[in-house]
Protein backbone atom coordinates (compact mmCIF):
# COMPACT_ATOMS: atom_id res chain seq x y z
CA UNK A 1 0.00 0.00 0.00
CA UNK A 2 1.19 3.51 -0.70
CA UNK A 3 2.63 5.04 2.45
CA UNK A 4 1.09 8.44 1.96
CA UNK A 5 -0.36 11.11 -0.27
CA UNK A 6 0.51 14.79 0.00
CA UNK A 7 -1.96 16.93 -1.88
CA UNK A 8 -0.87 20.28 -3.24
CA UNK A 9 -2.29 22.99 -5.45
CA UNK A 10 -0.16 25.27 -7.58
CA UNK A 11 3.03 23.63 -6.48
CA UNK A 12 2.49 22.54 -2.87
CA UNK A 13 1.92 25.79 -1.09
CA UNK A 14 -1.19 27.51 -2.32
CA UNK A 15 -1.74 28.32 1.35
CA UNK A 16 0.93 31.01 1.22
CA UNK A 17 -0.29 34.53 0.65
CA UNK A 18 2.25 35.31 -2.06
CA UNK A 19 0.97 32.66 -4.48
CA UNK A 20 -1.59 34.26 -6.67
CA UNK A 21 -2.86 33.35 -10.12
CA UNK A 22 -5.42 34.83 -12.47
CA UNK A 23 -5.59 31.53 -14.30
CA UNK A 24 -9.03 30.06 -13.72
CA UNK A 25 -7.77 26.47 -13.67
CA UNK A 26 -4.64 26.09 -11.58
CA UNK A 27 -2.67 22.86 -11.84
CA UNK A 28 -3.64 20.17 -9.37
CA UNK A 29 -0.71 18.16 -8.05
CA UNK A 30 -0.79 15.11 -5.81
CA UNK A 31 2.54 13.83 -4.50
CA UNK A 32 2.52 10.06 -4.02
CA UNK A 33 5.10 9.09 -1.42
CA UNK A 34 6.22 5.78 0.03
CA UNK A 35 9.18 3.49 0.32
CA UNK A 36 10.49 1.19 -2.42
CA UNK A 37 7.89 -1.45 -3.27
CA UNK A 38 5.11 0.34 -1.37
CA UNK A 39 2.83 0.28 -4.43
CA UNK A 40 3.15 3.90 -5.57
CA UNK A 41 3.19 3.02 -9.27
CA UNK A 42 0.37 0.51 -8.93
CA UNK A 43 -1.88 2.97 -7.15
CA UNK A 44 -0.96 5.75 -9.59
CA UNK A 45 -2.02 3.54 -12.51
CA UNK A 46 -5.41 3.01 -10.91
CA UNK A 47 -5.83 6.69 -10.11
CA UNK A 48 -4.98 7.63 -13.71
CA UNK A 49 -7.52 5.10 -14.98
CA UNK A 50 -10.31 6.42 -12.75
CA UNK A 51 -9.55 10.14 -12.35
CA UNK A 52 -7.76 11.37 -15.50
CA UNK A 53 -4.50 12.43 -13.87
CA UNK A 54 -1.17 12.56 -15.69
CA UNK A 55 1.26 10.25 -13.88
CA UNK A 56 4.86 11.41 -13.59
CA UNK A 57 7.29 9.06 -11.92
CA UNK A 58 10.40 10.93 -10.81
CA UNK A 59 12.41 7.70 -10.90
CA UNK A 60 11.23 6.75 -14.41
CA UNK A 61 11.95 10.25 -15.74
CA UNK A 62 15.44 10.20 -14.25
CA UNK A 63 16.18 6.75 -15.69
CA UNK A 64 14.93 7.84 -19.14
CA UNK A 65 17.05 10.98 -19.03
CA UNK A 66 20.07 8.98 -17.91
CA UNK A 67 19.76 6.68 -20.94
CA UNK A 68 19.34 9.48 -23.54
CA UNK A 69 22.56 9.75 -25.56
CA UNK A 70 22.33 13.56 -25.90
CA UNK A 71 21.48 14.21 -22.24
CA UNK A 72 23.49 16.93 -20.52
CA UNK A 73 22.61 15.47 -17.11
CA UNK A 74 22.75 11.76 -17.93
CA UNK A 75 26.18 11.05 -16.48
CA UNK A 76 25.45 12.95 -13.28
CA UNK A 77 22.09 11.19 -12.87
CA UNK A 78 23.80 7.83 -13.44
CA UNK A 79 26.37 8.55 -10.73
CA UNK A 80 23.73 9.59 -8.18
CA UNK A 81 21.49 6.61 -8.92
CA UNK A 82 24.36 4.10 -8.72
CA UNK A 83 25.41 5.55 -5.35
CA UNK A 84 21.82 5.46 -4.06
CA UNK A 85 21.82 9.22 -3.58
CA UNK A 86 19.09 11.74 -4.34
CA UNK A 87 19.59 13.49 -7.69
CA UNK A 88 19.91 17.31 -7.40
CA UNK A 89 16.49 18.90 -7.20
CA UNK A 90 17.03 21.20 -10.20
CA UNK A 91 17.45 18.21 -12.53
CA UNK A 92 14.38 16.40 -11.24
CA UNK A 93 12.18 19.51 -11.37
CA UNK A 94 13.23 20.27 -14.95
CA UNK A 95 12.16 16.76 -15.96
CA UNK A 96 8.85 17.07 -14.10
CA UNK A 97 8.08 20.41 -15.77
CA UNK A 98 8.02 18.98 -19.30
CA UNK A 99 4.24 18.34 -19.17
CA UNK A 100 3.25 21.84 -18.00
CA UNK A 101 0.38 22.04 -20.48
CA UNK A 102 -1.56 19.42 -18.51
CA UNK A 103 -3.84 20.15 -15.53
CA UNK A 104 -3.89 17.22 -13.05
CA UNK A 105 -0.71 15.45 -11.97
CA UNK A 106 0.32 12.53 -9.81
CA UNK A 107 3.98 12.87 -8.98
CA UNK A 108 5.33 9.57 -7.79
CA UNK A 109 8.48 9.43 -5.67
CA UNK A 110 8.97 13.17 -5.23
CA UNK A 111 9.71 15.16 -3.10
CA UNK A 112 12.12 12.81 -1.35
CA UNK A 113 13.62 15.25 1.13
CA UNK A 114 13.35 18.81 2.44
CA UNK A 115 15.62 20.14 -0.33
CA UNK A 116 13.29 18.63 -2.96
CA UNK A 117 10.26 20.23 -1.31
CA UNK A 118 11.92 23.65 -1.04
CA UNK A 119 13.08 23.46 -4.67
CA UNK A 120 9.60 22.49 -5.85
CA UNK A 121 7.98 25.28 -3.86
CA UNK A 122 10.42 27.91 -5.16
CA UNK A 123 10.04 26.85 -8.80
CA UNK A 124 6.25 26.58 -8.72
CA UNK A 125 5.88 29.79 -6.73
CA UNK A 126 7.99 31.55 -9.33
CA UNK A 127 5.97 30.14 -12.22
CA UNK A 128 2.63 31.21 -10.74
CA UNK A 129 3.89 34.69 -9.84
CA UNK A 130 5.46 35.24 -13.25
CA UNK A 131 2.35 34.02 -15.10
CA UNK A 132 0.16 36.33 -13.06
CA UNK A 133 2.37 39.38 -13.61
CA UNK A 134 2.70 38.68 -17.34
CA UNK A 135 -1.10 38.60 -17.54
CA UNK A 136 -1.28 41.85 -15.57
CA UNK A 137 1.34 43.38 -17.88
CA UNK A 138 -0.98 43.06 -20.87
CA UNK A 139 -3.06 45.94 -19.51
CA UNK A 140 -1.06 47.58 -16.70
CA UNK A 141 1.49 49.46 -18.77
CA UNK A 142 4.14 48.54 -16.17
CA UNK A 143 7.59 48.25 -17.72
CA UNK A 144 8.66 45.69 -15.12
CA UNK A 145 5.93 43.17 -16.02
CA UNK A 146 8.13 41.22 -18.42
CA UNK A 147 9.72 37.80 -17.94
CA UNK A 148 13.31 39.00 -17.45
CA UNK A 149 12.41 41.65 -14.87
CA UNK A 150 9.99 39.31 -13.11
CA UNK A 151 12.60 36.57 -12.73
CA UNK A 152 14.98 39.11 -11.14
CA UNK A 153 12.24 40.44 -8.86
CA UNK A 154 11.32 36.91 -7.81
CA UNK A 155 14.95 36.09 -6.96
CA UNK A 156 15.12 39.25 -4.86
CA UNK A 157 11.91 38.28 -3.10
CA UNK A 158 13.14 34.75 -2.35
CA UNK A 159 16.54 35.98 -1.09
CA UNK A 160 15.49 39.11 0.77
CA UNK A 161 11.80 39.30 1.60
CA UNK A 162 10.82 35.70 2.19
CA UNK A 163 13.30 35.26 5.08
CA UNK A 164 11.62 38.20 6.84
CA UNK A 165 8.21 36.54 6.43
CA UNK A 166 9.65 33.29 7.79
CA UNK A 167 11.17 35.12 10.77
CA UNK A 168 7.81 36.69 11.65
CA UNK A 169 6.19 33.28 11.06
CA UNK A 170 8.46 31.73 13.70
CA UNK A 171 7.24 34.43 16.08
CA UNK A 172 3.60 33.55 15.35
CA UNK A 173 2.97 36.89 13.63
CA UNK A 174 2.10 35.66 10.12
CA UNK A 175 -1.38 34.76 8.91
CA UNK A 176 -1.42 32.91 5.59
CA UNK A 177 -4.13 33.21 2.98
CA UNK A 178 -4.51 31.25 -0.24
CA UNK A 179 -4.31 34.14 -2.70
CA UNK A 180 -4.71 31.94 -5.79
CA UNK A 181 -8.50 32.31 -5.58
CA UNK A 182 -10.73 35.18 -6.67
CA UNK A 183 -10.26 38.66 -5.22
CA UNK A 184 -13.55 38.36 -3.30
CA UNK A 185 -12.62 34.97 -1.81
CA UNK A 186 -9.22 36.27 -0.70
CA UNK A 187 -10.72 39.40 0.82
CA UNK A 188 -13.30 37.31 2.73
CA UNK A 189 -10.38 35.53 4.43
CA UNK A 190 -8.62 38.86 5.08
CA UNK A 191 -11.77 40.19 6.75
CA UNK A 192 -12.10 37.04 8.85
CA UNK A 193 -8.56 37.43 10.15
CA UNK A 194 -8.90 41.16 10.83
CA UNK A 195 -12.29 40.72 12.50
CA UNK A 196 -10.92 37.93 14.69
CA UNK A 197 -7.65 39.56 15.67
CA UNK A 198 -8.71 43.18 15.67
PDB file of C-alpha atoms in Angstrom:
ATOM      1  CA  UNK A   1       0.000   0.000   0.000  1.00  0.00           C
ATOM      2  CA  UNK A   2       1.187   3.515  -0.698  1.00  0.00           C
ATOM      3  CA  UNK A   3       2.630   5.043   2.445  1.00  0.00           C
ATOM      4  CA  UNK A   4       1.091   8.440   1.956  1.00  0.00           C
ATOM      5  CA  UNK A   5      -0.359  11.112  -0.269  1.00  0.00           C
ATOM      6  CA  UNK A   6       0.507  14.786  -0.001  1.00  0.00           C
ATOM      7  CA  UNK A   7      -1.958  16.932  -1.883  1.00  0.00           C
ATOM      8  CA  UNK A   8      -0.868  20.284  -3.239  1.00  0.00           C
ATOM      9  CA  UNK A   9      -2.287  22.985  -5.450  1.00  0.00           C
ATOM     10  CA  UNK A  10      -0.161  25.268  -7.584  1.00  0.00           C
ATOM     11  CA  UNK A  11       3.034  23.630  -6.479  1.00  0.00           C
ATOM     12  CA  UNK A  12       2.494  22.545  -2.872  1.00  0.00           C
ATOM     13  CA  UNK A  13       1.920  25.786  -1.093  1.00  0.00           C
ATOM     14  CA  UNK A  14      -1.191  27.511  -2.317  1.00  0.00           C
ATOM     15  CA  UNK A  15      -1.743  28.318   1.346  1.00  0.00           C
ATOM     16  CA  UNK A  16       0.934  31.006   1.216  1.00  0.00           C
ATOM     17  CA  UNK A  17      -0.289  34.533   0.646  1.00  0.00           C
ATOM     18  CA  UNK A  18       2.255  35.309  -2.061  1.00  0.00           C
ATOM     19  CA  UNK A  19       0.971  32.663  -4.480  1.00  0.00           C
ATOM     20  CA  UNK A  20      -1.593  34.261  -6.674  1.00  0.00           C
ATOM     21  CA  UNK A  21      -2.857  33.349 -10.119  1.00  0.00           C
ATOM     22  CA  UNK A  22      -5.419  34.832 -12.467  1.00  0.00           C
ATOM     23  CA  UNK A  23      -5.587  31.528 -14.296  1.00  0.00           C
ATOM     24  CA  UNK A  24      -9.026  30.060 -13.718  1.00  0.00           C
ATOM     25  CA  UNK A  25      -7.770  26.469 -13.668  1.00  0.00           C
ATOM     26  CA  UNK A  26      -4.643  26.088 -11.580  1.00  0.00           C
ATOM     27  CA  UNK A  27      -2.666  22.857 -11.836  1.00  0.00           C
ATOM     28  CA  UNK A  28      -3.637  20.170  -9.368  1.00  0.00           C
ATOM     29  CA  UNK A  29      -0.713  18.157  -8.046  1.00  0.00           C
ATOM     30  CA  UNK A  30      -0.789  15.107  -5.809  1.00  0.00           C
ATOM     31  CA  UNK A  31       2.544  13.834  -4.497  1.00  0.00           C
ATOM     32  CA  UNK A  32       2.520  10.058  -4.019  1.00  0.00           C
ATOM     33  CA  UNK A  33       5.099   9.089  -1.415  1.00  0.00           C
ATOM     34  CA  UNK A  34       6.222   5.784   0.027  1.00  0.00           C
ATOM     35  CA  UNK A  35       9.181   3.485   0.321  1.00  0.00           C
ATOM     36  CA  UNK A  36      10.489   1.189  -2.416  1.00  0.00           C
ATOM     37  CA  UNK A  37       7.886  -1.452  -3.271  1.00  0.00           C
ATOM     38  CA  UNK A  38       5.108   0.336  -1.375  1.00  0.00           C
ATOM     39  CA  UNK A  39       2.830   0.284  -4.427  1.00  0.00           C
ATOM     40  CA  UNK A  40       3.149   3.898  -5.568  1.00  0.00           C
ATOM     41  CA  UNK A  41       3.194   3.022  -9.268  1.00  0.00           C
ATOM     42  CA  UNK A  42       0.371   0.511  -8.928  1.00  0.00           C
ATOM     43  CA  UNK A  43      -1.883   2.975  -7.148  1.00  0.00           C
ATOM     44  CA  UNK A  44      -0.965   5.750  -9.588  1.00  0.00           C
ATOM     45  CA  UNK A  45      -2.017   3.545 -12.512  1.00  0.00           C
ATOM     46  CA  UNK A  46      -5.407   3.009 -10.912  1.00  0.00           C
ATOM     47  CA  UNK A  47      -5.828   6.689 -10.105  1.00  0.00           C
ATOM     48  CA  UNK A  48      -4.975   7.628 -13.712  1.00  0.00           C
ATOM     49  CA  UNK A  49      -7.515   5.096 -14.977  1.00  0.00           C
ATOM     50  CA  UNK A  50     -10.305   6.419 -12.752  1.00  0.00           C
ATOM     51  CA  UNK A  51      -9.547  10.138 -12.346  1.00  0.00           C
ATOM     52  CA  UNK A  52      -7.760  11.375 -15.499  1.00  0.00           C
ATOM     53  CA  UNK A  53      -4.503  12.428 -13.868  1.00  0.00           C
ATOM     54  CA  UNK A  54      -1.167  12.556 -15.687  1.00  0.00           C
ATOM     55  CA  UNK A  55       1.256  10.246 -13.875  1.00  0.00           C
ATOM     56  CA  UNK A  56       4.859  11.413 -13.592  1.00  0.00           C
ATOM     57  CA  UNK A  57       7.293   9.055 -11.925  1.00  0.00           C
ATOM     58  CA  UNK A  58      10.397  10.935 -10.814  1.00  0.00           C
ATOM     59  CA  UNK A  59      12.407   7.699 -10.904  1.00  0.00           C
ATOM     60  CA  UNK A  60      11.230   6.752 -14.413  1.00  0.00           C
ATOM     61  CA  UNK A  61      11.948  10.248 -15.740  1.00  0.00           C
ATOM     62  CA  UNK A  62      15.445  10.200 -14.249  1.00  0.00           C
ATOM     63  CA  UNK A  63      16.181   6.748 -15.692  1.00  0.00           C
ATOM     64  CA  UNK A  64      14.934   7.837 -19.139  1.00  0.00           C
ATOM     65  CA  UNK A  65      17.052  10.981 -19.035  1.00  0.00           C
ATOM     66  CA  UNK A  66      20.072   8.984 -17.913  1.00  0.00           C
ATOM     67  CA  UNK A  67      19.757   6.681 -20.936  1.00  0.00           C
ATOM     68  CA  UNK A  68      19.341   9.481 -23.540  1.00  0.00           C
ATOM     69  CA  UNK A  69      22.558   9.754 -25.556  1.00  0.00           C
ATOM     70  CA  UNK A  70      22.334  13.562 -25.897  1.00  0.00           C
ATOM     71  CA  UNK A  71      21.477  14.212 -22.237  1.00  0.00           C
ATOM     72  CA  UNK A  72      23.493  16.929 -20.522  1.00  0.00           C
ATOM     73  CA  UNK A  73      22.607  15.468 -17.109  1.00  0.00           C
ATOM     74  CA  UNK A  74      22.747  11.756 -17.930  1.00  0.00           C
ATOM     75  CA  UNK A  75      26.184  11.048 -16.484  1.00  0.00           C
ATOM     76  CA  UNK A  76      25.446  12.953 -13.279  1.00  0.00           C
ATOM     77  CA  UNK A  77      22.090  11.187 -12.868  1.00  0.00           C
ATOM     78  CA  UNK A  78      23.799   7.834 -13.440  1.00  0.00           C
ATOM     79  CA  UNK A  79      26.367   8.552 -10.726  1.00  0.00           C
ATOM     80  CA  UNK A  80      23.732   9.592  -8.185  1.00  0.00           C
ATOM     81  CA  UNK A  81      21.486   6.609  -8.916  1.00  0.00           C
ATOM     82  CA  UNK A  82      24.359   4.102  -8.721  1.00  0.00           C
ATOM     83  CA  UNK A  83      25.409   5.554  -5.353  1.00  0.00           C
ATOM     84  CA  UNK A  84      21.816   5.463  -4.055  1.00  0.00           C
ATOM     85  CA  UNK A  85      21.823   9.222  -3.584  1.00  0.00           C
ATOM     86  CA  UNK A  86      19.088  11.742  -4.343  1.00  0.00           C
ATOM     87  CA  UNK A  87      19.594  13.494  -7.691  1.00  0.00           C
ATOM     88  CA  UNK A  88      19.910  17.307  -7.405  1.00  0.00           C
ATOM     89  CA  UNK A  89      16.487  18.903  -7.200  1.00  0.00           C
ATOM     90  CA  UNK A  90      17.028  21.201 -10.204  1.00  0.00           C
ATOM     91  CA  UNK A  91      17.455  18.212 -12.530  1.00  0.00           C
ATOM     92  CA  UNK A  92      14.378  16.404 -11.243  1.00  0.00           C
ATOM     93  CA  UNK A  93      12.180  19.509 -11.374  1.00  0.00           C
ATOM     94  CA  UNK A  94      13.234  20.268 -14.955  1.00  0.00           C
ATOM     95  CA  UNK A  95      12.163  16.757 -15.958  1.00  0.00           C
ATOM     96  CA  UNK A  96       8.847  17.070 -14.100  1.00  0.00           C
ATOM     97  CA  UNK A  97       8.077  20.409 -15.775  1.00  0.00           C
ATOM     98  CA  UNK A  98       8.017  18.981 -19.302  1.00  0.00           C
ATOM     99  CA  UNK A  99       4.236  18.336 -19.169  1.00  0.00           C
ATOM    100  CA  UNK A 100       3.250  21.838 -18.001  1.00  0.00           C
ATOM    101  CA  UNK A 101       0.377  22.039 -20.482  1.00  0.00           C
ATOM    102  CA  UNK A 102      -1.563  19.416 -18.509  1.00  0.00           C
ATOM    103  CA  UNK A 103      -3.843  20.148 -15.533  1.00  0.00           C
ATOM    104  CA  UNK A 104      -3.889  17.224 -13.051  1.00  0.00           C
ATOM    105  CA  UNK A 105      -0.712  15.454 -11.967  1.00  0.00           C
ATOM    106  CA  UNK A 106       0.317  12.530  -9.814  1.00  0.00           C
ATOM    107  CA  UNK A 107       3.983  12.872  -8.980  1.00  0.00           C
ATOM    108  CA  UNK A 108       5.333   9.572  -7.791  1.00  0.00           C
ATOM    109  CA  UNK A 109       8.479   9.431  -5.665  1.00  0.00           C
ATOM    110  CA  UNK A 110       8.968  13.169  -5.235  1.00  0.00           C
ATOM    111  CA  UNK A 111       9.709  15.162  -3.098  1.00  0.00           C
ATOM    112  CA  UNK A 112      12.118  12.808  -1.349  1.00  0.00           C
ATOM    113  CA  UNK A 113      13.615  15.246   1.127  1.00  0.00           C
ATOM    114  CA  UNK A 114      13.348  18.812   2.437  1.00  0.00           C
ATOM    115  CA  UNK A 115      15.619  20.137  -0.331  1.00  0.00           C
ATOM    116  CA  UNK A 116      13.290  18.628  -2.964  1.00  0.00           C
ATOM    117  CA  UNK A 117      10.263  20.227  -1.313  1.00  0.00           C
ATOM    118  CA  UNK A 118      11.922  23.649  -1.043  1.00  0.00           C
ATOM    119  CA  UNK A 119      13.076  23.456  -4.666  1.00  0.00           C
ATOM    120  CA  UNK A 120       9.598  22.491  -5.854  1.00  0.00           C
ATOM    121  CA  UNK A 121       7.979  25.284  -3.861  1.00  0.00           C
ATOM    122  CA  UNK A 122      10.424  27.912  -5.164  1.00  0.00           C
ATOM    123  CA  UNK A 123      10.037  26.850  -8.802  1.00  0.00           C
ATOM    124  CA  UNK A 124       6.251  26.581  -8.717  1.00  0.00           C
ATOM    125  CA  UNK A 125       5.882  29.794  -6.729  1.00  0.00           C
ATOM    126  CA  UNK A 126       7.988  31.550  -9.329  1.00  0.00           C
ATOM    127  CA  UNK A 127       5.968  30.142 -12.221  1.00  0.00           C
ATOM    128  CA  UNK A 128       2.632  31.208 -10.739  1.00  0.00           C
ATOM    129  CA  UNK A 129       3.888  34.692  -9.839  1.00  0.00           C
ATOM    130  CA  UNK A 130       5.463  35.237 -13.254  1.00  0.00           C
ATOM    131  CA  UNK A 131       2.354  34.017 -15.104  1.00  0.00           C
ATOM    132  CA  UNK A 132       0.163  36.326 -13.058  1.00  0.00           C
ATOM    133  CA  UNK A 133       2.370  39.384 -13.609  1.00  0.00           C
ATOM    134  CA  UNK A 134       2.695  38.685 -17.335  1.00  0.00           C
ATOM    135  CA  UNK A 135      -1.096  38.600 -17.538  1.00  0.00           C
ATOM    136  CA  UNK A 136      -1.281  41.852 -15.567  1.00  0.00           C
ATOM    137  CA  UNK A 137       1.342  43.379 -17.879  1.00  0.00           C
ATOM    138  CA  UNK A 138      -0.980  43.060 -20.870  1.00  0.00           C
ATOM    139  CA  UNK A 139      -3.057  45.938 -19.509  1.00  0.00           C
ATOM    140  CA  UNK A 140      -1.063  47.582 -16.699  1.00  0.00           C
ATOM    141  CA  UNK A 141       1.488  49.460 -18.769  1.00  0.00           C
ATOM    142  CA  UNK A 142       4.139  48.543 -16.171  1.00  0.00           C
ATOM    143  CA  UNK A 143       7.585  48.255 -17.724  1.00  0.00           C
ATOM    144  CA  UNK A 144       8.660  45.687 -15.121  1.00  0.00           C
ATOM    145  CA  UNK A 145       5.929  43.173 -16.016  1.00  0.00           C
ATOM    146  CA  UNK A 146       8.130  41.224 -18.420  1.00  0.00           C
ATOM    147  CA  UNK A 147       9.718  37.795 -17.938  1.00  0.00           C
ATOM    148  CA  UNK A 148      13.311  39.000 -17.455  1.00  0.00           C
ATOM    149  CA  UNK A 149      12.413  41.649 -14.870  1.00  0.00           C
ATOM    150  CA  UNK A 150       9.995  39.314 -13.112  1.00  0.00           C
ATOM    151  CA  UNK A 151      12.601  36.573 -12.729  1.00  0.00           C
ATOM    152  CA  UNK A 152      14.981  39.107 -11.142  1.00  0.00           C
ATOM    153  CA  UNK A 153      12.237  40.437  -8.864  1.00  0.00           C
ATOM    154  CA  UNK A 154      11.323  36.911  -7.810  1.00  0.00           C
ATOM    155  CA  UNK A 155      14.953  36.088  -6.964  1.00  0.00           C
ATOM    156  CA  UNK A 156      15.121  39.253  -4.857  1.00  0.00           C
ATOM    157  CA  UNK A 157      11.906  38.283  -3.097  1.00  0.00           C
ATOM    158  CA  UNK A 158      13.140  34.754  -2.353  1.00  0.00           C
ATOM    159  CA  UNK A 159      16.537  35.984  -1.094  1.00  0.00           C
ATOM    160  CA  UNK A 160      15.487  39.110   0.773  1.00  0.00           C
ATOM    161  CA  UNK A 161      11.795  39.304   1.598  1.00  0.00           C
ATOM    162  CA  UNK A 162      10.817  35.703   2.195  1.00  0.00           C
ATOM    163  CA  UNK A 163      13.304  35.261   5.076  1.00  0.00           C
ATOM    164  CA  UNK A 164      11.615  38.203   6.840  1.00  0.00           C
ATOM    165  CA  UNK A 165       8.210  36.541   6.430  1.00  0.00           C
ATOM    166  CA  UNK A 166       9.652  33.291   7.786  1.00  0.00           C
ATOM    167  CA  UNK A 167      11.171  35.123  10.767  1.00  0.00           C
ATOM    168  CA  UNK A 168       7.810  36.689  11.646  1.00  0.00           C
ATOM    169  CA  UNK A 169       6.193  33.283  11.063  1.00  0.00           C
ATOM    170  CA  UNK A 170       8.461  31.733  13.699  1.00  0.00           C
ATOM    171  CA  UNK A 171       7.238  34.431  16.082  1.00  0.00           C
ATOM    172  CA  UNK A 172       3.605  33.554  15.347  1.00  0.00           C
ATOM    173  CA  UNK A 173       2.966  36.892  13.633  1.00  0.00           C
ATOM    174  CA  UNK A 174       2.097  35.657  10.119  1.00  0.00           C
ATOM    175  CA  UNK A 175      -1.380  34.756   8.908  1.00  0.00           C
ATOM    176  CA  UNK A 176      -1.415  32.915   5.595  1.00  0.00           C
ATOM    177  CA  UNK A 177      -4.132  33.213   2.980  1.00  0.00           C
ATOM    178  CA  UNK A 178      -4.513  31.248  -0.242  1.00  0.00           C
ATOM    179  CA  UNK A 179      -4.307  34.139  -2.699  1.00  0.00           C
ATOM    180  CA  UNK A 180      -4.714  31.944  -5.789  1.00  0.00           C
ATOM    181  CA  UNK A 181      -8.503  32.308  -5.578  1.00  0.00           C
ATOM    182  CA  UNK A 182     -10.732  35.184  -6.668  1.00  0.00           C
ATOM    183  CA  UNK A 183     -10.265  38.661  -5.217  1.00  0.00           C
ATOM    184  CA  UNK A 184     -13.549  38.356  -3.298  1.00  0.00           C
ATOM    185  CA  UNK A 185     -12.621  34.967  -1.810  1.00  0.00           C
ATOM    186  CA  UNK A 186      -9.222  36.273  -0.703  1.00  0.00           C
ATOM    187  CA  UNK A 187     -10.725  39.405   0.822  1.00  0.00           C
ATOM    188  CA  UNK A 188     -13.297  37.311   2.728  1.00  0.00           C
ATOM    189  CA  UNK A 189     -10.383  35.535   4.428  1.00  0.00           C
ATOM    190  CA  UNK A 190      -8.616  38.863   5.076  1.00  0.00           C
ATOM    191  CA  UNK A 191     -11.771  40.188   6.750  1.00  0.00           C
ATOM    192  CA  UNK A 192     -12.104  37.041   8.854  1.00  0.00           C
ATOM    193  CA  UNK A 193      -8.562  37.430  10.153  1.00  0.00           C
ATOM    194  CA  UNK A 194      -8.899  41.160  10.826  1.00  0.00           C
ATOM    195  CA  UNK A 195     -12.293  40.719  12.500  1.00  0.00           C
ATOM    196  CA  UNK A 196     -10.921  37.932  14.691  1.00  0.00           C
ATOM    197  CA  UNK A 197      -7.646  39.558  15.670  1.00  0.00           C
ATOM    198  CA  UNK A 198      -8.714  43.184  15.666  1.00  0.00           C
TER     199      UNK A 198
END
